[in-house]
Short mmCIF file of C-alpha atoms in Angstrom, two decimals:
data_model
loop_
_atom_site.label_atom_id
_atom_site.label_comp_id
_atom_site.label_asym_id
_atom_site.label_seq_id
_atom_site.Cartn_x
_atom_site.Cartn_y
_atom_site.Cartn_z
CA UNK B 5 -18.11 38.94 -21.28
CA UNK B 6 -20.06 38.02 -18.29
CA UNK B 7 -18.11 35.61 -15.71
CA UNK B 8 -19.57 32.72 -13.24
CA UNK B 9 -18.05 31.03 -10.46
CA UNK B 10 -19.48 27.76 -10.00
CA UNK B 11 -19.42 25.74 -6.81
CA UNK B 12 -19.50 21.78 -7.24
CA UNK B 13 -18.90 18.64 -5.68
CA UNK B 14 -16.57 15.88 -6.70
CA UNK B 15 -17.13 12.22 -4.86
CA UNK B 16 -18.04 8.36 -5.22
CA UNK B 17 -16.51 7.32 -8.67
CA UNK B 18 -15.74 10.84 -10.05
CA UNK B 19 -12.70 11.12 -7.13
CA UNK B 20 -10.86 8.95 -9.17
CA UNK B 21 -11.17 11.23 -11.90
CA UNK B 22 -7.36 12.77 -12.50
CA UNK B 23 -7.45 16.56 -13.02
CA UNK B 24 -7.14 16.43 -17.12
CA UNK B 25 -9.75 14.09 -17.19
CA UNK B 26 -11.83 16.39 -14.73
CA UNK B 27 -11.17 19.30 -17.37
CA UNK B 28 -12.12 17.62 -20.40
CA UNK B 29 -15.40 15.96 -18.08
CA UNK B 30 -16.55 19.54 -17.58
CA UNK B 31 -15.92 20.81 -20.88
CA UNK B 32 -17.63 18.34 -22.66
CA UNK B 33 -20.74 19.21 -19.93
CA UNK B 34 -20.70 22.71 -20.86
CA UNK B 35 -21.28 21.56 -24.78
CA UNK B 36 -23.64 19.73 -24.42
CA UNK B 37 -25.70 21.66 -21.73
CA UNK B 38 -25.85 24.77 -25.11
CA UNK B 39 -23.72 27.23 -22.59
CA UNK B 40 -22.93 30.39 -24.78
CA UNK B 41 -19.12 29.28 -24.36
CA UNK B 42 -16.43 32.49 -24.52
CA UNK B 43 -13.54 30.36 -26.38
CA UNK B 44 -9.86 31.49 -26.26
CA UNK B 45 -7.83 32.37 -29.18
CA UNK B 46 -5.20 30.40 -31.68
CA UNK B 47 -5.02 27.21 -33.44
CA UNK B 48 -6.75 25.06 -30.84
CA UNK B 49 -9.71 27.03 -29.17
CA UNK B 50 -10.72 26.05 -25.66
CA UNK B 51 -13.89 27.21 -23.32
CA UNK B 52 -12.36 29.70 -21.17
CA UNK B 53 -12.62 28.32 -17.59
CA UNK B 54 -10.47 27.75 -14.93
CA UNK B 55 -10.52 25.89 -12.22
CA UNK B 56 -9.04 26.30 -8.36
CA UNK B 57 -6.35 24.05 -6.32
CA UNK B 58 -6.54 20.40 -8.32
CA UNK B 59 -7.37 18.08 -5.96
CA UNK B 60 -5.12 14.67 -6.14
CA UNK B 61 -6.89 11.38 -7.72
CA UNK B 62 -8.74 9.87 -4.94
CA UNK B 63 -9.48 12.66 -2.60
CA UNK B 64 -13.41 13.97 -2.87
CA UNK B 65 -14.17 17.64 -2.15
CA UNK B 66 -17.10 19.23 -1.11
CA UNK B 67 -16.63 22.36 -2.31
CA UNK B 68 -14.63 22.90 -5.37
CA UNK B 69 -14.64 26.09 -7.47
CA UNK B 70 -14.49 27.21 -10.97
CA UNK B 71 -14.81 30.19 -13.21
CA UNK B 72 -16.21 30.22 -16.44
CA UNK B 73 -16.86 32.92 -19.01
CA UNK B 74 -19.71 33.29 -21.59
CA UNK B 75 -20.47 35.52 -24.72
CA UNK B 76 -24.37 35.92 -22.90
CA UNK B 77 -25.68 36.26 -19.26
CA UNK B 78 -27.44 33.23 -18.04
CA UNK B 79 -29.58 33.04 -15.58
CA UNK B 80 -28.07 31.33 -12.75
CA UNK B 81 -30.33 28.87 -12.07
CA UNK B 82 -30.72 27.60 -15.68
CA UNK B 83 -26.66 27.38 -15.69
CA UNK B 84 -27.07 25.25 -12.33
CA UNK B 85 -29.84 23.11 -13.89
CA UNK B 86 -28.55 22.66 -17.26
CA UNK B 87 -25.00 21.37 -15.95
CA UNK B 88 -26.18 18.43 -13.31
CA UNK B 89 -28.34 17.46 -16.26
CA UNK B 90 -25.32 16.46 -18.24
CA UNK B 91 -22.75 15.90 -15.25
CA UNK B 92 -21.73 12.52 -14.71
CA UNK B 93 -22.45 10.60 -11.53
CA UNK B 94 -20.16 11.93 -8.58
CA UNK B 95 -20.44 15.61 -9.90
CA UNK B 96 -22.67 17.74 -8.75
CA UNK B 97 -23.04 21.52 -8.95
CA UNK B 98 -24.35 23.06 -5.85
CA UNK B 99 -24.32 26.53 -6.80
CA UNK B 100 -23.36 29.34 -9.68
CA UNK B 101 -23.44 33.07 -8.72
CA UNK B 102 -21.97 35.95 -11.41
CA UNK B 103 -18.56 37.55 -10.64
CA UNK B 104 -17.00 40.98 -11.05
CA UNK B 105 -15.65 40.86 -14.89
CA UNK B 106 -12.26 42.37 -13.50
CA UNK B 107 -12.23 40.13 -10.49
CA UNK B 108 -8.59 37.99 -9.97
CA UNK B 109 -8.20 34.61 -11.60
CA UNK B 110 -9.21 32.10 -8.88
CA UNK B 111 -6.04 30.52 -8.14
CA UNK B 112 -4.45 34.43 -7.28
CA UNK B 113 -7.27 34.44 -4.88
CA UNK B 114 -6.40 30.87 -3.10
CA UNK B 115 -5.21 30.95 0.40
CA UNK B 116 -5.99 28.17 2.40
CA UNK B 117 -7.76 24.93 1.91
CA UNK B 118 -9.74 22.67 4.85
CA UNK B 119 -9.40 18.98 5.18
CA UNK B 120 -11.40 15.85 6.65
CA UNK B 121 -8.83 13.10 7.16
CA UNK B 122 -10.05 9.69 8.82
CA UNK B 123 -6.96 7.71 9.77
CA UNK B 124 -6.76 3.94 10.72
CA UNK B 125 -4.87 3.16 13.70
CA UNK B 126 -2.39 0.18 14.54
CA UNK B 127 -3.52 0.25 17.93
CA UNK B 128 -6.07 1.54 20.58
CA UNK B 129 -5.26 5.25 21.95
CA UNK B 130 -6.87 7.57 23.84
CA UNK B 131 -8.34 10.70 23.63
CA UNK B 132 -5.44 12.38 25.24
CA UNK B 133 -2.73 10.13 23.57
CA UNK B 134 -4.37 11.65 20.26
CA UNK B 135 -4.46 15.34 21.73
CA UNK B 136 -0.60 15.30 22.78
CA UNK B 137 0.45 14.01 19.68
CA UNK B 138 -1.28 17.02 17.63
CA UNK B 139 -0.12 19.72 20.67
CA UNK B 140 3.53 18.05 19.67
CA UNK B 141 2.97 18.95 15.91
CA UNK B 142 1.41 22.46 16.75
CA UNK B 143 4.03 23.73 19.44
CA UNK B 144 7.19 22.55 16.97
CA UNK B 145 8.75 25.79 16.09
CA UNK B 146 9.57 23.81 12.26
CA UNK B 147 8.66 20.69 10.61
CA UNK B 148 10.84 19.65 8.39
CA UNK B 149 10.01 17.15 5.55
CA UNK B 150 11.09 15.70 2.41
CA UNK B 151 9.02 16.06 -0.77
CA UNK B 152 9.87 14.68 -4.34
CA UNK B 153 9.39 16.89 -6.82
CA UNK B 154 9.48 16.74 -10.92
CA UNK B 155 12.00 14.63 -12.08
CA UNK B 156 12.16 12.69 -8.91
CA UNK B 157 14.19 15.03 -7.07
CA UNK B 158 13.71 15.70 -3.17
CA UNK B 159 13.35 19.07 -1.61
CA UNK B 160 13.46 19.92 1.95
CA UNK B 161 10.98 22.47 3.09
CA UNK B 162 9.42 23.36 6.67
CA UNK B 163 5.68 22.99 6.42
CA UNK B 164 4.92 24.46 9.83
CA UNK B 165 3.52 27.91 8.61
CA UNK B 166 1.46 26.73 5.97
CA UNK B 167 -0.67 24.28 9.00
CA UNK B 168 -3.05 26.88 10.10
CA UNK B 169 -5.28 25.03 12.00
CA UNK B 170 -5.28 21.22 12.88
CA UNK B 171 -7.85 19.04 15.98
CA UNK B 172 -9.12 15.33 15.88
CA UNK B 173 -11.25 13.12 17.46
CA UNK B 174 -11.98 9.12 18.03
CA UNK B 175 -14.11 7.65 15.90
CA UNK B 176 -15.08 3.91 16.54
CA UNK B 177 -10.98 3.25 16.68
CA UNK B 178 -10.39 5.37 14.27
CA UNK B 179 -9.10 9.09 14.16
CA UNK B 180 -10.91 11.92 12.12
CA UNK B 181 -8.52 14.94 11.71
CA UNK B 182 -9.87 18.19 10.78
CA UNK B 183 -7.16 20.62 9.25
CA UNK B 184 -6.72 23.89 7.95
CA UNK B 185 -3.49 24.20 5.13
CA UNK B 186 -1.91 26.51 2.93
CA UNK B 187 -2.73 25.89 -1.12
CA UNK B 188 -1.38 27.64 -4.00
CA UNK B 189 1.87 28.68 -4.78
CA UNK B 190 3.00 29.54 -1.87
CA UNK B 191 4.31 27.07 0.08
CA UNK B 192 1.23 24.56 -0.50
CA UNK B 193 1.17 21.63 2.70
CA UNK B 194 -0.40 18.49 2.36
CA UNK B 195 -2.89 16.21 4.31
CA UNK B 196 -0.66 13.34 4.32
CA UNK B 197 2.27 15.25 5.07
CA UNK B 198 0.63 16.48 8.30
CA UNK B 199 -0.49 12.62 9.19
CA UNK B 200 3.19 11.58 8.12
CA UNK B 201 4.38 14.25 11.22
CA UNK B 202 2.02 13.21 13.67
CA UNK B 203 3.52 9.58 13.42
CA UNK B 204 6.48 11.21 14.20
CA UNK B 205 4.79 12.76 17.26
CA UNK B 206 3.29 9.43 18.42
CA UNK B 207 0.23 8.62 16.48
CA UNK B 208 0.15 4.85 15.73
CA UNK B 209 -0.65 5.64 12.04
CA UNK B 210 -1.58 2.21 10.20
CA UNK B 211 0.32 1.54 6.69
CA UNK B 212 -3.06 2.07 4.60
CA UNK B 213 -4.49 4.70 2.41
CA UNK B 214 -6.08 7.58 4.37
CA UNK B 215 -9.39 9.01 3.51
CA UNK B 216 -9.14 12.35 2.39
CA UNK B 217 -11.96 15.01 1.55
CA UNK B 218 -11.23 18.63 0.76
CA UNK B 219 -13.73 20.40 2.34
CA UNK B 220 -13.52 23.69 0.91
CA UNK B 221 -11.36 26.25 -0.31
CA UNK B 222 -10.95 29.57 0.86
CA UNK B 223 -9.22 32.85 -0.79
CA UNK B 224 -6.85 35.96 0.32
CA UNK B 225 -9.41 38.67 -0.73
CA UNK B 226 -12.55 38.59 1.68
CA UNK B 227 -14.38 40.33 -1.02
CA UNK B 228 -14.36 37.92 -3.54
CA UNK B 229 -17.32 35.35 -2.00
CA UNK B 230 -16.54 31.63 -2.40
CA UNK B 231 -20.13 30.45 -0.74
CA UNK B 232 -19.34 30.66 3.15
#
């Protein structure tokens, strides 16, 4: 059966969407759009897609990924078409290109994930305030954090491997933090986490929500193309 990856965008009202509602959102897309749906097996049938790293409710990304099988080839730009058609507004595919049929399931390929973070401050800093408090982060041999887990338990884990890459800038008082982080299974570190540590390193960090958007997803195989 012929397999797709599909490249989309998920922002304005449709980051609120939780990950089983974004499931059932693109499901119900792909019926109505007529797709030639490959369906699994058993007593309650599903499309067989999948898709990469869930992103929590509230956070937008740019460039999400999912694969998708179907009994027929489609042309790609008649699967591209046919899905915004039905999409709702905040979801957007920007691009659908066919797949090895014996390629990995996406999330074995996931790696590493890339982050836009604006932060509100509770005071004014500079340039170089911001730049020692992310050197601080960077040059810690460990950071060790606290994370609950199911059933409201804590673990204690050292994120410091899985923060490959982290700089920020002022922005009209605030701070815009661009990061690169580990996703998947192993060992998975997360925006807020790395904010939470560079409080710790001196960032004034205001008590509000931070604004989060995943800006694209990247896997461990260089072969398999996720749209540069």
């Amino acid at each position: 059966m012929p397999r797709y990856r599909i490249e989309f965008r998920k922002e304005g009202p449709a980051r609120f969407i939780s990950h089983l509602d974004l499931v059932r959102t693109l499901e119900r897309a792909m019926r109505r759009a007529g797709l030639p749906l490959a369906f699994s097996q058993g007593f309650n049938p599903h499309p067989r897609f999948s898709l990469g790293a869930p992103l929590p409710v509230g956070v937008k990304g740019e460039k999400e990924y999912l694969d998708l099988e179907l009994l027929a080839a489609l042309p790609v730009d008649e699967m591209l078409k046919r899905l915004n058609d039905q999409l709702p507004q905040g979801l957007k595919v920007t691009r659908v290109w066919r797949i090895p049929d014996d390629a990995p399931a996406l999330m074995a390929t996931l790696e590493k994930a890339t982050y836009r973070v604006d932060v509100s401050l509770a005071r004014e800093i500079t340039q170089e305030d911001l730049q020692r408090s992310i050197d601080g982060l960077l040059e810690a041999p460990e950071i060790i954090i606290s994370r609950r887990s199911g059933g409201n338990k804590e673990k204690v884990l050292d994120i410091r491997p899985g923060i490959y890459a982290l700089s920020g800038r002022l922005e009209g008082g605030r701070v815009r933090l661009e990061m690169c982080l580990a996703v998947g299974s192993r060992g998975a570190v997360r925006p807020e986490e790395v904010v939470q540590v560079l409080a710790r390193f001196g960032l004034p960090v205001k008590d509000e929500q931070l604004e989060v958007t995943r800006t694209g997803l990247y896997p461990a195989e260089p072969e398999i193309s996720y749209g540069g």
